[in-house]
mmCIF file of C-alpha atoms in Angstrom:
data_model
loop_
_atom_site.group_PDB
_atom_site.id
_atom_site.type_symbol
_atom_site.label_atom_id
_atom_site.label_comp_id
_atom_site.label_asym_id
_atom_site.label_seq_id
_atom_site.Cartn_x
_atom_site.Cartn_y
_atom_site.Cartn_z
ATOM 1 C CA LYS A 1 0.000 0.000 0.000
ATOM 2 C CA LYS A 2 2.754 2.450 0.974
ATOM 3 C CA LEU A 3 4.792 1.477 -2.087
ATOM 4 C CA GLU A 4 1.770 2.040 -4.312
ATOM 5 C CA MET A 5 1.247 5.536 -2.872
ATOM 6 C CA GLU A 6 4.933 6.294 -3.348
ATOM 7 C CA ARG A 7 4.747 5.146 -6.986
ATOM 8 C CA GLU A 8 1.705 7.360 -7.588
ATOM 9 C CA LYS A 9 3.606 10.315 -6.148
ATOM 10 C CA VAL A 10 6.608 9.619 -8.403
ATOM 11 C CA ASN A 11 4.380 9.198 -11.481
ATOM 12 C CA LYS A 12 2.617 12.486 -10.726
ATOM 13 C CA LYS A 13 6.002 14.201 -10.375
ATOM 14 C CA LEU A 14 7.200 12.689 -13.678
ATOM 15 C CA GLY A 15 4.002 13.848 -15.370
ATOM 16 C CA GLN A 16 4.607 17.378 -14.112
ATOM 17 C CA LEU A 17 8.245 17.266 -15.243
ATOM 18 C CA ALA A 18 7.151 16.271 -18.737
ATOM 19 C CA LEU A 19 5.108 19.486 -18.884
ATOM 20 C CA LYS A 20 7.815 21.780 -17.461
ATOM 21 C CA ASP A 21 10.820 23.338 -19.136
ATOM 22 C CA SER A 22 13.973 22.192 -17.336
ATOM 23 C CA HIS A 23 15.827 25.526 -17.749
ATOM 24 C CA THR A 24 13.166 27.980 -16.613
ATOM 25 C CA GLY A 25 10.743 25.882 -14.561
ATOM 26 C CA LEU A 26 7.928 27.274 -16.717
ATOM 27 C CA TYR A 27 5.379 25.133 -18.514
ATOM 28 C CA ASN A 28 6.512 23.891 -21.913
ATOM 29 C CA HIS A 29 5.137 23.640 -25.456
ATOM 30 C CA ARG A 30 3.492 20.282 -24.664
ATOM 31 C CA TYR A 31 1.499 21.808 -21.818
ATOM 32 C CA LEU A 32 0.296 24.658 -24.038
ATOM 33 C CA LYS A 33 -1.759 22.428 -26.342
ATOM 34 C CA GLU A 34 -3.728 21.006 -23.398
ATOM 35 C CA ALA A 35 -4.077 24.242 -21.453
ATOM 36 C CA ILE A 36 -5.133 26.567 -24.259
ATOM 37 C CA GLU A 37 -8.059 24.423 -25.415
ATOM 38 C CA VAL A 38 -9.303 23.922 -21.844
ATOM 39 C CA ARG A 39 -9.078 27.672 -21.140
ATOM 40 C CA PHE A 40 -10.720 28.485 -24.490
ATOM 41 C CA SER A 41 -13.744 26.264 -23.853
ATOM 42 C CA GLN A 42 -14.089 27.735 -20.334
ATOM 43 C CA ALA A 43 -14.068 31.235 -21.839
ATOM 44 C CA GLU A 44 -16.707 30.209 -24.399
ATOM 45 C CA ARG A 45 -18.946 28.630 -21.745
ATOM 46 C CA GLN A 46 -18.635 31.578 -19.365
ATOM 47 C CA PHE A 47 -18.845 34.267 -22.074
ATOM 48 C CA SER A 48 -15.604 35.722 -20.761
ATOM 49 C CA PRO A 49 -12.582 36.976 -22.669
ATOM 50 C CA LEU A 50 -9.354 35.037 -23.032
ATOM 51 C CA SER A 51 -6.105 36.485 -24.305
ATOM 52 C CA VAL A 52 -2.586 35.398 -25.057
ATOM 53 C CA ILE A 53 0.637 37.323 -25.272
ATOM 54 C CA MET A 54 3.297 35.790 -27.465
ATOM 55 C CA MET A 55 6.739 37.148 -26.799
ATOM 56 C CA ASP A 56 10.097 36.724 -28.475
ATOM 57 C CA ILE A 57 13.499 37.967 -27.301
ATOM 58 C CA ASP A 58 14.945 40.047 -30.133
ATOM 59 C CA TYR A 59 18.513 39.112 -31.148
ATOM 60 C CA PHE A 60 18.811 36.390 -28.499
ATOM 61 C CA LYS A 61 21.120 34.379 -30.754
ATOM 62 C CA SER A 62 23.685 37.177 -30.548
ATOM 63 C CA ILE A 63 23.638 36.937 -26.720
ATOM 64 C CA ASN A 64 24.313 33.187 -26.952
ATOM 65 C CA ASP A 65 27.015 33.765 -29.578
ATOM 66 C CA ALA A 66 28.757 36.505 -27.574
ATOM 67 C CA TYR A 67 28.573 35.016 -24.058
ATOM 68 C CA GLY A 68 27.824 31.319 -24.548
ATOM 69 C CA HIS A 69 24.813 29.104 -23.958
ATOM 70 C CA LEU A 70 25.238 28.874 -20.175
ATOM 71 C CA PHE A 71 24.956 32.653 -19.973
ATOM 72 C CA GLY A 72 21.949 32.517 -22.331
ATOM 73 C CA ASP A 73 20.299 29.928 -20.078
ATOM 74 C CA LEU A 74 20.901 32.186 -17.065
ATOM 75 C CA VAL A 75 19.258 35.093 -18.887
ATOM 76 C CA LEU A 76 16.238 32.898 -19.741
ATOM 77 C CA LYS A 77 15.918 31.853 -16.074
ATOM 78 C CA GLN A 78 16.096 35.473 -14.962
ATOM 79 C CA LEU A 79 13.516 36.501 -17.568
ATOM 80 C CA ALA A 80 11.151 33.744 -16.393
ATOM 81 C CA LYS A 81 11.534 34.986 -12.804
ATOM 82 C CA GLN A 82 10.830 38.580 -13.869
ATOM 83 C CA LEU A 83 7.749 37.556 -15.869
ATOM 84 C CA LYS A 84 6.333 35.793 -12.801
ATOM 85 C CA THR A 85 6.542 39.054 -10.838
ATOM 86 C CA ILE A 86 4.744 41.050 -13.556
ATOM 87 C CA VAL A 87 1.753 38.864 -14.467
ATOM 88 C CA ARG A 88 -1.156 37.889 -12.221
ATOM 89 C CA PRO A 89 -0.664 34.744 -10.107
ATOM 90 C CA TYR A 90 -3.299 32.845 -12.115
ATOM 91 C CA ASP A 91 -1.899 33.783 -15.528
ATOM 92 C CA THR A 92 0.038 30.943 -17.155
ATOM 93 C CA ILE A 93 3.542 31.487 -18.516
ATOM 94 C CA ILE A 94 4.835 28.966 -21.047
ATOM 95 C CA ARG A 95 8.237 28.655 -22.653
ATOM 96 C CA TYR A 96 7.072 28.073 -26.204
ATOM 97 C CA GLY A 97 10.419 27.738 -27.925
ATOM 98 C CA GLY A 98 14.070 28.693 -27.537
ATOM 99 C CA GLU A 99 13.456 32.357 -26.841
ATOM 100 C CA GLU A 100 9.671 32.471 -27.280
ATOM 101 C CA PHE A 101 7.192 32.656 -24.435
ATOM 102 C CA ILE A 102 3.409 32.654 -24.218
ATOM 103 C CA ILE A 103 1.293 34.086 -21.436
ATOM 104 C CA ILE A 104 -2.318 32.931 -21.192
ATOM 105 C CA THR A 105 -4.506 35.493 -19.433
ATOM 106 C CA SER A 106 -8.057 34.456 -18.565
ATOM 107 C CA GLU A 107 -10.776 37.065 -18.200
ATOM 108 C CA ALA A 108 -8.622 39.617 -20.005
ATOM 109 C CA ASN A 109 -9.773 41.530 -23.061
ATOM 110 C CA ARG A 110 -7.543 43.009 -25.745
ATOM 111 C CA ALA A 111 -7.171 46.436 -24.069
ATOM 112 C CA TYR A 112 -6.046 44.897 -20.765
ATOM 113 C CA THR A 113 -3.720 42.475 -22.541
ATOM 114 C CA VAL A 114 -2.028 45.195 -24.603
ATOM 115 C CA ILE A 115 -1.462 47.202 -21.390
ATOM 116 C CA LEU A 116 -0.013 44.103 -19.671
ATOM 117 C CA ALA A 117 2.255 43.412 -22.661
ATOM 118 C CA GLN A 118 3.458 47.039 -22.621
ATOM 119 C CA ARG A 119 4.149 46.791 -18.867
ATOM 120 C CA ILE A 120 6.187 43.613 -19.500
ATOM 121 C CA LEU A 121 8.143 45.380 -22.256
ATOM 122 C CA ASP A 122 8.811 48.472 -20.113
ATOM 123 C CA LYS A 123 9.952 46.483 -17.070
ATOM 124 C CA ILE A 124 12.113 44.040 -19.029
ATOM 125 C CA ASN A 125 13.745 46.888 -20.993
ATOM 126 C CA LEU A 126 14.865 48.427 -17.674
ATOM 127 C CA TYR A 127 16.223 45.221 -16.108
ATOM 128 C CA ASN A 128 19.891 44.173 -16.302
ATOM 129 C CA PHE A 129 20.191 40.450 -17.064
ATOM 130 C CA GLY A 130 23.279 38.350 -16.473
ATOM 131 C CA ASP A 131 25.919 37.708 -13.834
ATOM 132 C CA GLY A 132 28.512 39.903 -12.130
ATOM 133 C CA LYS A 133 30.807 39.661 -15.135
ATOM 134 C CA HIS A 134 28.411 40.442 -18.015
ATOM 135 C CA LEU A 135 25.134 42.354 -18.066
ATOM 136 C CA VAL A 136 22.740 42.639 -20.989
ATOM 137 C CA LYS A 137 19.519 44.483 -21.707
ATOM 138 C CA LEU A 138 16.789 42.574 -23.521
ATOM 139 C CA LYS A 139 14.613 43.818 -26.332
ATOM 140 C CA LEU A 140 11.301 42.024 -26.828
ATOM 141 C CA SER A 141 8.666 41.715 -29.504
ATOM 142 C CA LEU A 142 5.209 41.088 -28.053
ATOM 143 C CA ALA A 143 1.913 40.205 -29.723
ATOM 144 C CA ALA A 144 -1.508 40.257 -28.058
ATOM 145 C CA ALA A 145 -4.427 38.203 -29.374
ATOM 146 C CA SER A 146 -7.847 38.055 -27.721
ATOM 147 C CA TYR A 147 -11.056 36.047 -27.802
ATOM 148 C CA PRO A 148 -13.808 36.942 -28.686
ATOM 149 C CA GLU A 149 -12.552 40.273 -30.103
ATOM 150 C CA ASP A 150 -10.199 38.722 -32.646
ATOM 151 C CA ASN A 151 -12.800 36.307 -33.988
ATOM 152 C CA VAL A 152 -10.945 33.000 -33.504
ATOM 153 C CA LEU A 153 -12.610 29.596 -33.312
ATOM 154 C CA GLY A 154 -10.346 27.735 -30.888
ATOM 155 C CA GLY A 155 -7.405 27.952 -28.542
ATOM 156 C CA MET A 156 -4.773 26.995 -31.090
ATOM 157 C CA ASP A 157 -6.298 29.543 -33.514
ATOM 158 C CA LEU A 158 -5.622 32.182 -30.863
ATOM 159 C CA ILE A 159 -1.994 31.003 -30.674
ATOM 160 C CA LYS A 160 -1.693 30.989 -34.484
ATOM 161 C CA LEU A 161 -3.045 34.547 -34.676
ATOM 162 C CA ALA A 162 -0.619 35.704 -31.956
ATOM 163 C CA ASP A 163 2.210 34.107 -33.947
ATOM 164 C CA GLU A 164 1.178 35.983 -37.116
ATOM 165 C CA ILE A 165 1.003 39.274 -35.196
ATOM 166 C CA LEU A 166 4.412 38.539 -33.633
ATOM 167 C CA ASN A 167 5.974 38.019 -37.067
ATOM 168 C CA LYS A 168 4.645 41.418 -38.192
ATOM 169 C CA THR A 169 5.967 42.980 -34.968
ATOM 170 C CA LYS A 170 9.441 41.585 -35.614
ATOM 171 C CA GLU A 171 9.332 42.674 -39.284
ATOM 172 C CA GLY A 172 8.609 46.193 -38.021
ATOM 173 C CA GLY A 173 11.859 46.233 -36.024
ATOM 174 C CA GLY A 174 10.734 44.610 -32.781
ATOM 175 C CA ASN A 175 10.974 45.873 -29.197
ATOM 176 C CA ARG A 176 7.293 46.824 -29.184
ATOM 177 C CA VAL A 177 3.783 45.508 -28.607
ATOM 178 C CA CYS A 178 1.254 44.840 -31.372
ATOM 179 C CA SER A 179 -2.271 43.482 -31.503
ATOM 180 C CA PHE A 180 -4.675 42.593 -34.326
ATOM 181 C CA LEU A 181 -5.518 46.318 -34.555
ATOM 182 C CA ASP A 182 -1.948 47.078 -35.638
#
């Protein structure tokens, strides 16, 4: 009986690890697919807004090239920690790719989400990332997409739209926030 309980605990822990990014401790890409559809159907049922912010670190490759991948990993950890202090406790932060992050904000319309994204940009632009030896400033491109305002049909559609907006943001030079209205 005790062994069985212990095994359940270990399996639960392994399940959580499979959904977490080992570098940042944030949820990973795999978790996103589950979470976004669940949150989207809740928003539909409750007639409440749901938004995502997709964020990319501009020129992150050059940080890795100049200071090495260990330094880059440290910067990603520090960014994750900063993001946690900026968003609401019940918002979900996901490491989507190498230097891409997604924040899922329930009960948040486009206007609120754009303001949150701008606050993230402003705070991150001020912060010094790194160790005692090297410090870097980060520039970010952020895209806000919102349901029902942006007329999407599902959670992954919301992510796809945010990705399209993010690409336009980066094409425009980056280090700014855009939404569907831009």
